[in-house]
Every structure is written in structure tokens, then in C-alpha cells.
mmCIF file of C-alpha atoms in Angstrom:
data_model
loop_
_atom_site.group_PDB
_atom_site.id
_atom_site.type_symbol
_atom_site.label_atom_id
_atom_site.label_comp_id
_atom_site.label_asym_id
_atom_site.label_seq_id
_atom_site.Cartn_x
_atom_site.Cartn_y
_atom_site.Cartn_z
ATOM 1 C CA MET P 1 -2.482 9.885 2.127
ATOM 2 C CA PRO P 2 -0.932 6.905 0.341
ATOM 3 C CA HIS P 3 -3.111 4.533 -1.661
ATOM 4 C CA THR P 4 -2.775 1.028 -2.960
ATOM 5 C CA LEU P 5 -4.769 -0.711 -5.673
ATOM 6 C CA ALA P 6 -7.855 -2.874 -5.249
ATOM 7 C CA ALA P 7 -6.902 -5.144 -8.174
ATOM 8 C CA PRO P 8 -4.392 -5.478 -11.020
ATOM 9 C CA CYS P 9 -4.955 -3.283 -14.088
ATOM 10 C CA SER P 10 -3.172 -3.286 -17.417
ATOM 11 C CA ALA P 11 -2.701 -1.450 -20.680
ATOM 12 C CA GLU P 12 -0.998 -2.211 -23.978
ATOM 13 C CA LEU P 13 0.816 0.294 -26.203
ATOM 14 C CA LEU P 14 2.212 -0.113 -29.716
ATOM 15 C CA ILE P 15 5.006 2.370 -30.402
ATOM 16 C CA LYS P 16 7.030 2.150 -33.631
ATOM 17 C CA LYS P 17 6.266 -1.580 -33.928
ATOM 18 C CA SER P 18 7.388 -2.299 -30.324
ATOM 19 C CA ARG P 19 4.674 -3.750 -28.101
ATOM 20 C CA PHE P 20 4.573 -2.632 -24.437
ATOM 21 C CA ILE P 21 2.344 -4.633 -22.070
ATOM 22 C CA ALA P 22 2.014 -2.754 -18.778
ATOM 23 C CA CYS P 23 0.477 -4.015 -15.570
ATOM 24 C CA VAL P 24 0.169 -2.384 -12.160
ATOM 25 C CA GLN P 25 -0.954 -4.490 -9.214
ATOM 26 C CA PRO P 26 -1.042 -4.605 -5.413
ATOM 27 C CA MET P 27 2.155 -6.174 -4.000
ATOM 28 C CA ALA P 28 3.247 -7.001 -0.442
ATOM 29 C CA ASP P 29 7.036 -7.088 -0.760
ATOM 30 C CA ARG P 30 10.089 -7.568 -2.958
ATOM 31 C CA ALA P 31 10.047 -11.399 -2.821
ATOM 32 C CA ALA P 32 6.459 -11.489 -4.111
ATOM 33 C CA ALA P 33 7.369 -8.955 -6.822
ATOM 34 C CA GLN P 34 10.320 -11.044 -7.992
ATOM 35 C CA ALA P 35 8.034 -14.096 -8.226
ATOM 36 C CA VAL P 36 5.630 -12.133 -10.475
ATOM 37 C CA VAL P 37 8.502 -10.928 -12.684
ATOM 38 C CA ALA P 38 9.850 -14.501 -12.992
ATOM 39 C CA ARG P 39 6.373 -15.713 -14.013
ATOM 40 C CA LEU P 40 6.109 -12.932 -16.642
ATOM 41 C CA LYS P 41 9.490 -13.916 -18.109
ATOM 42 C CA ALA P 42 8.279 -17.518 -18.358
ATOM 43 C CA GLU P 43 4.974 -16.441 -19.963
ATOM 44 C CA HIS P 44 6.699 -14.134 -22.482
ATOM 45 C CA PRO P 45 9.830 -15.996 -23.630
ATOM 46 C CA GLY P 46 9.972 -13.935 -26.839
ATOM 47 C CA ALA P 47 9.949 -10.583 -25.019
ATOM 48 C CA ALA P 48 13.096 -8.451 -25.211
ATOM 49 C CA HIS P 49 12.676 -6.965 -21.715
ATOM 50 C CA VAL P 50 10.549 -7.341 -18.559
ATOM 51 C CA CYS P 51 11.121 -4.075 -16.683
ATOM 52 C CA TRP P 52 9.622 -3.375 -13.292
ATOM 53 C CA ALA P 53 9.279 -0.939 -10.414
ATOM 54 C CA LEU P 54 8.158 -1.607 -6.839
ATOM 55 C CA LEU P 55 7.029 0.493 -3.875
ATOM 56 C CA ALA P 56 6.091 -1.788 -0.946
ATOM 57 C CA GLY P 57 6.609 -1.467 2.789
ATOM 58 C CA GLY P 58 9.676 0.717 2.511
ATOM 59 C CA GLN P 59 11.145 -1.531 -0.197
ATOM 60 C CA SER P 60 11.571 -0.011 -3.619
ATOM 61 C CA ALA P 61 13.081 -1.281 -6.853
ATOM 62 C CA ALA P 62 13.639 0.044 -10.355
ATOM 63 C CA VAL P 63 14.840 -2.613 -12.815
ATOM 64 C CA ASP P 64 15.716 -1.796 -16.448
ATOM 65 C CA ASP P 65 16.250 -5.464 -17.462
ATOM 66 C CA GLY P 66 18.694 -4.693 -20.264
ATOM 67 C CA GLU P 67 17.199 -1.398 -21.448
ATOM 68 C CA PRO P 68 19.659 1.539 -21.299
ATOM 69 C CA SER P 69 20.210 2.537 -17.664
ATOM 70 C CA GLY P 70 17.503 4.831 -16.265
ATOM 71 C CA THR P 71 15.126 4.537 -19.236
ATOM 72 C CA ALA P 72 12.602 2.043 -17.821
ATOM 73 C CA GLY P 73 12.580 1.112 -14.118
ATOM 74 C CA ARG P 74 13.276 4.595 -12.705
ATOM 75 C CA PRO P 75 10.627 6.375 -14.867
ATOM 76 C CA MET P 76 8.087 3.687 -13.886
ATOM 77 C CA LEU P 77 8.979 4.148 -10.198
ATOM 78 C CA ASP P 78 8.596 7.908 -10.580
ATOM 79 C CA VAL P 79 5.012 7.429 -11.857
ATOM 80 C CA LEU P 80 4.151 5.306 -8.803
ATOM 81 C CA ARG P 81 5.662 7.899 -6.449
ATOM 82 C CA HIS P 82 3.951 10.786 -8.226
ATOM 83 C CA GLN P 83 0.584 9.001 -7.834
ATOM 84 C CA ASP P 84 1.312 8.528 -4.060
ATOM 85 C CA LEU P 85 1.006 4.743 -4.298
ATOM 86 C CA GLU P 86 2.300 2.182 -1.810
ATOM 87 C CA GLY P 87 2.275 -1.626 -1.904
ATOM 88 C CA VAL P 88 2.307 -1.600 -5.709
ATOM 89 C CA LEU P 89 4.291 -3.340 -8.470
ATOM 90 C CA ALA P 90 4.463 -1.987 -12.018
ATOM 91 C CA THR P 91 5.707 -4.271 -14.796
ATOM 92 C CA VAL P 92 6.143 -3.641 -18.515
ATOM 93 C CA VAL P 93 6.847 -6.464 -20.950
ATOM 94 C CA ARG P 94 8.441 -5.169 -24.179
ATOM 95 C CA TYR P 95 8.483 -6.958 -27.487
ATOM 96 C CA PHE P 96 11.055 -5.178 -29.690
ATOM 97 C CA GLY P 97 9.658 -4.170 -33.080
ATOM 98 C CA GLY P 98 12.948 -3.475 -34.839
ATOM 99 C CA VAL P 99 12.913 0.337 -34.537
ATOM 100 C CA LYS P 100 15.040 1.931 -31.810
ATOM 101 C CA LEU P 101 13.176 4.527 -29.769
ATOM 102 C CA GLY P 102 16.142 6.377 -28.213
ATOM 103 C CA ALA P 103 16.467 7.151 -24.523
ATOM 104 C CA GLY P 104 13.718 9.808 -24.517
ATOM 105 C CA GLY P 105 11.356 7.548 -26.469
ATOM 106 C CA LEU P 106 11.934 4.667 -24.039
ATOM 107 C CA VAL P 107 11.309 6.855 -20.979
ATOM 108 C CA ARG P 108 8.045 8.084 -22.543
ATOM 109 C CA ALA P 109 6.970 4.556 -23.527
ATOM 110 C CA TYR P 110 7.539 3.052 -20.084
ATOM 111 C CA THR P 111 6.030 6.076 -18.304
ATOM 112 C CA ASP P 112 2.988 6.091 -20.585
ATOM 113 C CA GLY P 113 2.446 2.347 -20.200
ATOM 114 C CA VAL P 114 2.258 2.588 -16.405
ATOM 115 C CA ALA P 115 0.176 5.790 -16.531
ATOM 116 C CA GLN P 116 -2.310 4.198 -18.993
ATOM 117 C CA ALA P 117 -2.705 1.133 -16.752
ATOM 118 C CA LEU P 118 -3.307 3.372 -13.723
ATOM 119 C CA LEU P 119 -6.155 5.189 -15.515
ATOM 120 C CA GLN P 120 -8.288 2.069 -14.924
ATOM 121 C CA ALA P 121 -7.106 1.493 -11.347
ATOM 122 C CA GLU P 122 -9.401 1.481 -8.355
ATOM 123 C CA ARG P 123 -7.442 3.086 -5.516
ATOM 124 C CA VAL P 124 -7.800 2.123 -1.875
ATOM 125 C CA ALA P 125 -6.623 4.465 0.869
ATOM 126 C CA ILE P 126 -4.052 2.974 3.220
ATOM 127 C CA VAL P 127 -5.158 3.811 6.756
ATOM 128 C CA LYS P 128 -2.555 3.212 9.430
ATOM 129 C CA SER P 129 -4.014 1.791 12.622
ATOM 130 C CA ARG P 130 -2.881 1.658 16.216
ATOM 131 C CA GLU P 131 -3.610 -0.990 18.850
ATOM 132 C CA LEU P 132 -4.217 0.055 22.444
ATOM 133 C CA ARG P 133 -4.990 -1.725 25.728
ATOM 134 C CA CYS P 134 -6.560 -0.253 28.829
ATOM 135 C CA ALA P 135 -8.131 -1.462 32.068
ATOM 136 C CA VAL P 136 -11.315 -0.016 33.594
ATOM 137 C CA PRO P 137 -13.500 -0.850 36.592
ATOM 138 C CA TYR P 138 -16.671 -2.771 35.739
ATOM 139 C CA ALA P 139 -18.737 0.381 36.323
ATOM 140 C CA LEU P 140 -17.049 2.054 33.319
ATOM 141 C CA GLU P 141 -17.328 -0.875 30.886
ATOM 142 C CA GLY P 142 -20.492 0.428 29.177
ATOM 143 C CA MET P 143 -19.044 3.921 28.774
ATOM 144 C CA LEU P 144 -15.850 2.542 27.257
ATOM 145 C CA ARG P 145 -17.757 0.329 24.805
ATOM 146 C CA ARG P 146 -19.890 3.318 23.700
ATOM 147 C CA GLU P 147 -16.779 5.490 23.186
ATOM 148 C CA LEU P 148 -15.084 2.741 21.144
ATOM 149 C CA ASP P 149 -18.173 2.432 18.916
ATOM 150 C CA ALA P 150 -18.403 6.210 18.468
ATOM 151 C CA ALA P 151 -14.733 6.407 17.486
ATOM 152 C CA GLY P 152 -15.011 3.571 14.943
ATOM 153 C CA ALA P 153 -12.580 1.413 16.932
ATOM 154 C CA THR P 154 -12.447 -2.362 16.488
ATOM 155 C CA LEU P 155 -12.641 -4.323 19.741
ATOM 156 C CA LEU P 156 -10.075 -7.127 19.550
ATOM 157 C CA ASP P 157 -10.564 -8.540 23.046
ATOM 158 C CA ALA P 158 -12.233 -7.808 26.385
ATOM 159 C CA ALA P 159 -10.945 -9.791 29.379
ATOM 160 C CA HIS P 160 -12.869 -9.753 32.661
ATOM 161 C CA GLY P 161 -10.778 -10.131 35.819
ATOM 162 C CA ASP P 162 -10.247 -7.684 38.694
ATOM 163 C CA ALA P 163 -11.005 -5.046 36.052
ATOM 164 C CA VAL P 164 -12.079 -5.179 32.423
ATOM 165 C CA VAL P 165 -9.080 -5.108 30.064
ATOM 166 C CA PHE P 166 -9.907 -3.849 26.580
ATOM 167 C CA HIS P 167 -7.666 -4.455 23.574
ATOM 168 C CA PHE P 168 -8.736 -2.470 20.517
ATOM 169 C CA SER P 169 -7.490 -0.896 17.302
ATOM 170 C CA LEU P 170 -8.460 2.281 15.513
ATOM 171 C CA PRO P 171 -7.166 4.568 12.774
ATOM 172 C CA ASP P 172 -3.928 6.161 13.913
ATOM 173 C CA ASN P 173 -5.201 9.686 13.248
ATOM 174 C CA ALA P 174 -8.159 9.153 15.651
ATOM 175 C CA ALA P 175 -6.172 7.592 18.527
ATOM 176 C CA GLU P 176 -5.044 10.749 20.289
ATOM 177 C CA ALA P 177 -8.555 12.253 20.486
ATOM 178 C CA LEU P 178 -10.040 8.992 21.790
ATOM 179 C CA VAL P 179 -7.326 8.650 24.455
ATOM 180 C CA ALA P 180 -8.056 12.209 25.639
ATOM 181 C CA ARG P 181 -11.855 11.546 25.741
ATOM 182 C CA LEU P 182 -11.399 8.282 27.657
ATOM 183 C CA ASN P 183 -8.992 9.845 30.153
ATOM 184 C CA GLU P 184 -11.512 12.624 30.846
ATOM 185 C CA ALA P 185 -14.565 10.333 31.009
ATOM 186 C CA GLY P 186 -12.708 7.837 33.222
ATOM 187 C CA HIS P 187 -11.960 10.421 35.946
ATOM 188 C CA GLY P 188 -8.569 8.831 36.647
ATOM 189 C CA ARG P 189 -10.017 5.312 37.024
ATOM 190 C CA LEU P 190 -8.865 4.131 33.579
ATOM 191 C CA SER P 191 -5.297 2.851 33.207
ATOM 192 C CA TRP P 192 -3.351 2.360 29.974
ATOM 193 C CA LEU P 193 -1.408 -0.874 29.623
ATOM 194 C CA ASP P 194 0.519 0.411 26.613
ATOM 195 C CA ASP P 195 1.793 3.935 26.054
ATOM 196 C CA PRO P 196 -1.269 5.393 24.261
ATOM 197 C CA VAL P 197 0.614 8.200 22.528
ATOM 198 C CA PRO P 198 3.997 7.115 21.148
#
């Protein structure tokens, strides 16, 4: 199950006089990530590089920002993927200390920076939800409300007309079982307004 982070977390490494300031934080999309990177560049005008990696809503990025190709952004992205994270931006600001680290040293430095920051991270499970709508006769309203409560569903709306139309959401992995229970309990008198099982 993918996770995101509850809050930003950071770490700082000093490797052969180069300073690496790593931060990993929740991020919605690429545009928001680019705004954070632009702000970091403005806050650290003396930094040699601001490298970053993003995993958010199907959008990913691995930016080396002048480091040798594949030595910064891709290793940082690999750490995020390995940790099964989603909706997360990793950034590392590097101040060059005058000693070259070589490709292997750079990969280790950027990987370690992100990994160290993640040691302090509070992870939050990403639970996919599904919205459903159904109509029931008034006689079944109480039963349906009890079943929604028992399943941990969130009632979004209940409209009273010729029948009671319920609009609710629940974790995706619980939807199929609830649909089956409601169909059985409703004895054919419950109708789905959306396809309950895509």
C-alpha cells in the first residue's frame, strides 16, 4: 500500500567538505514541486546544485541540476519508489566543498541524504476511496444507514423523494463486500444509480 508523508522532514550531510541539505515533503503535483525548487534556489543562491525527485499522481521527475547525468535525481527517485511513497517531493541542496566525489560518491550522497531525511518521516497510508449512489424505499432507510456505519462509509448526501437516494464514499477495498451485503439485505428493492463494481 502506498504511503505519503504527514509533514516535511530533513537531514544534512557533510561529505568531503560538500554540504548536502536533504528534504522530503508531501507534494500534490509537478507544478507545486517546481515552485518549491524555485524557492530553494532563491533561498540558497550560493548552492552549486538543487537536485530533486518527484512521485505525485502519476507524475514523476528526476532532475540532476548540473550534476553528472544519473548521479542525483534518479537515485533520489529510486529511494522514494523503494519506500513505496506517493505524493512526495525529495530535494537536495548541495554546496560544493572543493573535493570531487566521483559518480559513485555522488549517487551515495544523494541517496543517503534522502534516506536520512526519511528516517524521521511520519508515513500516512493512502487509502483509495470510491463514491456510490443508490436508491431505497423508505422502509429500508434505517437498514442502509446501519450498514453504512458498520462498513465505515461516509454519508455524503441523503435525498428524500419517491425513494431515499444515498450518496456515500468508502475505502475502495471495502466497496465490493458492502455492495454484496446491501444487495442481499435489500431483497431486490435497492437500485444502484452508478455501476457499483467498475
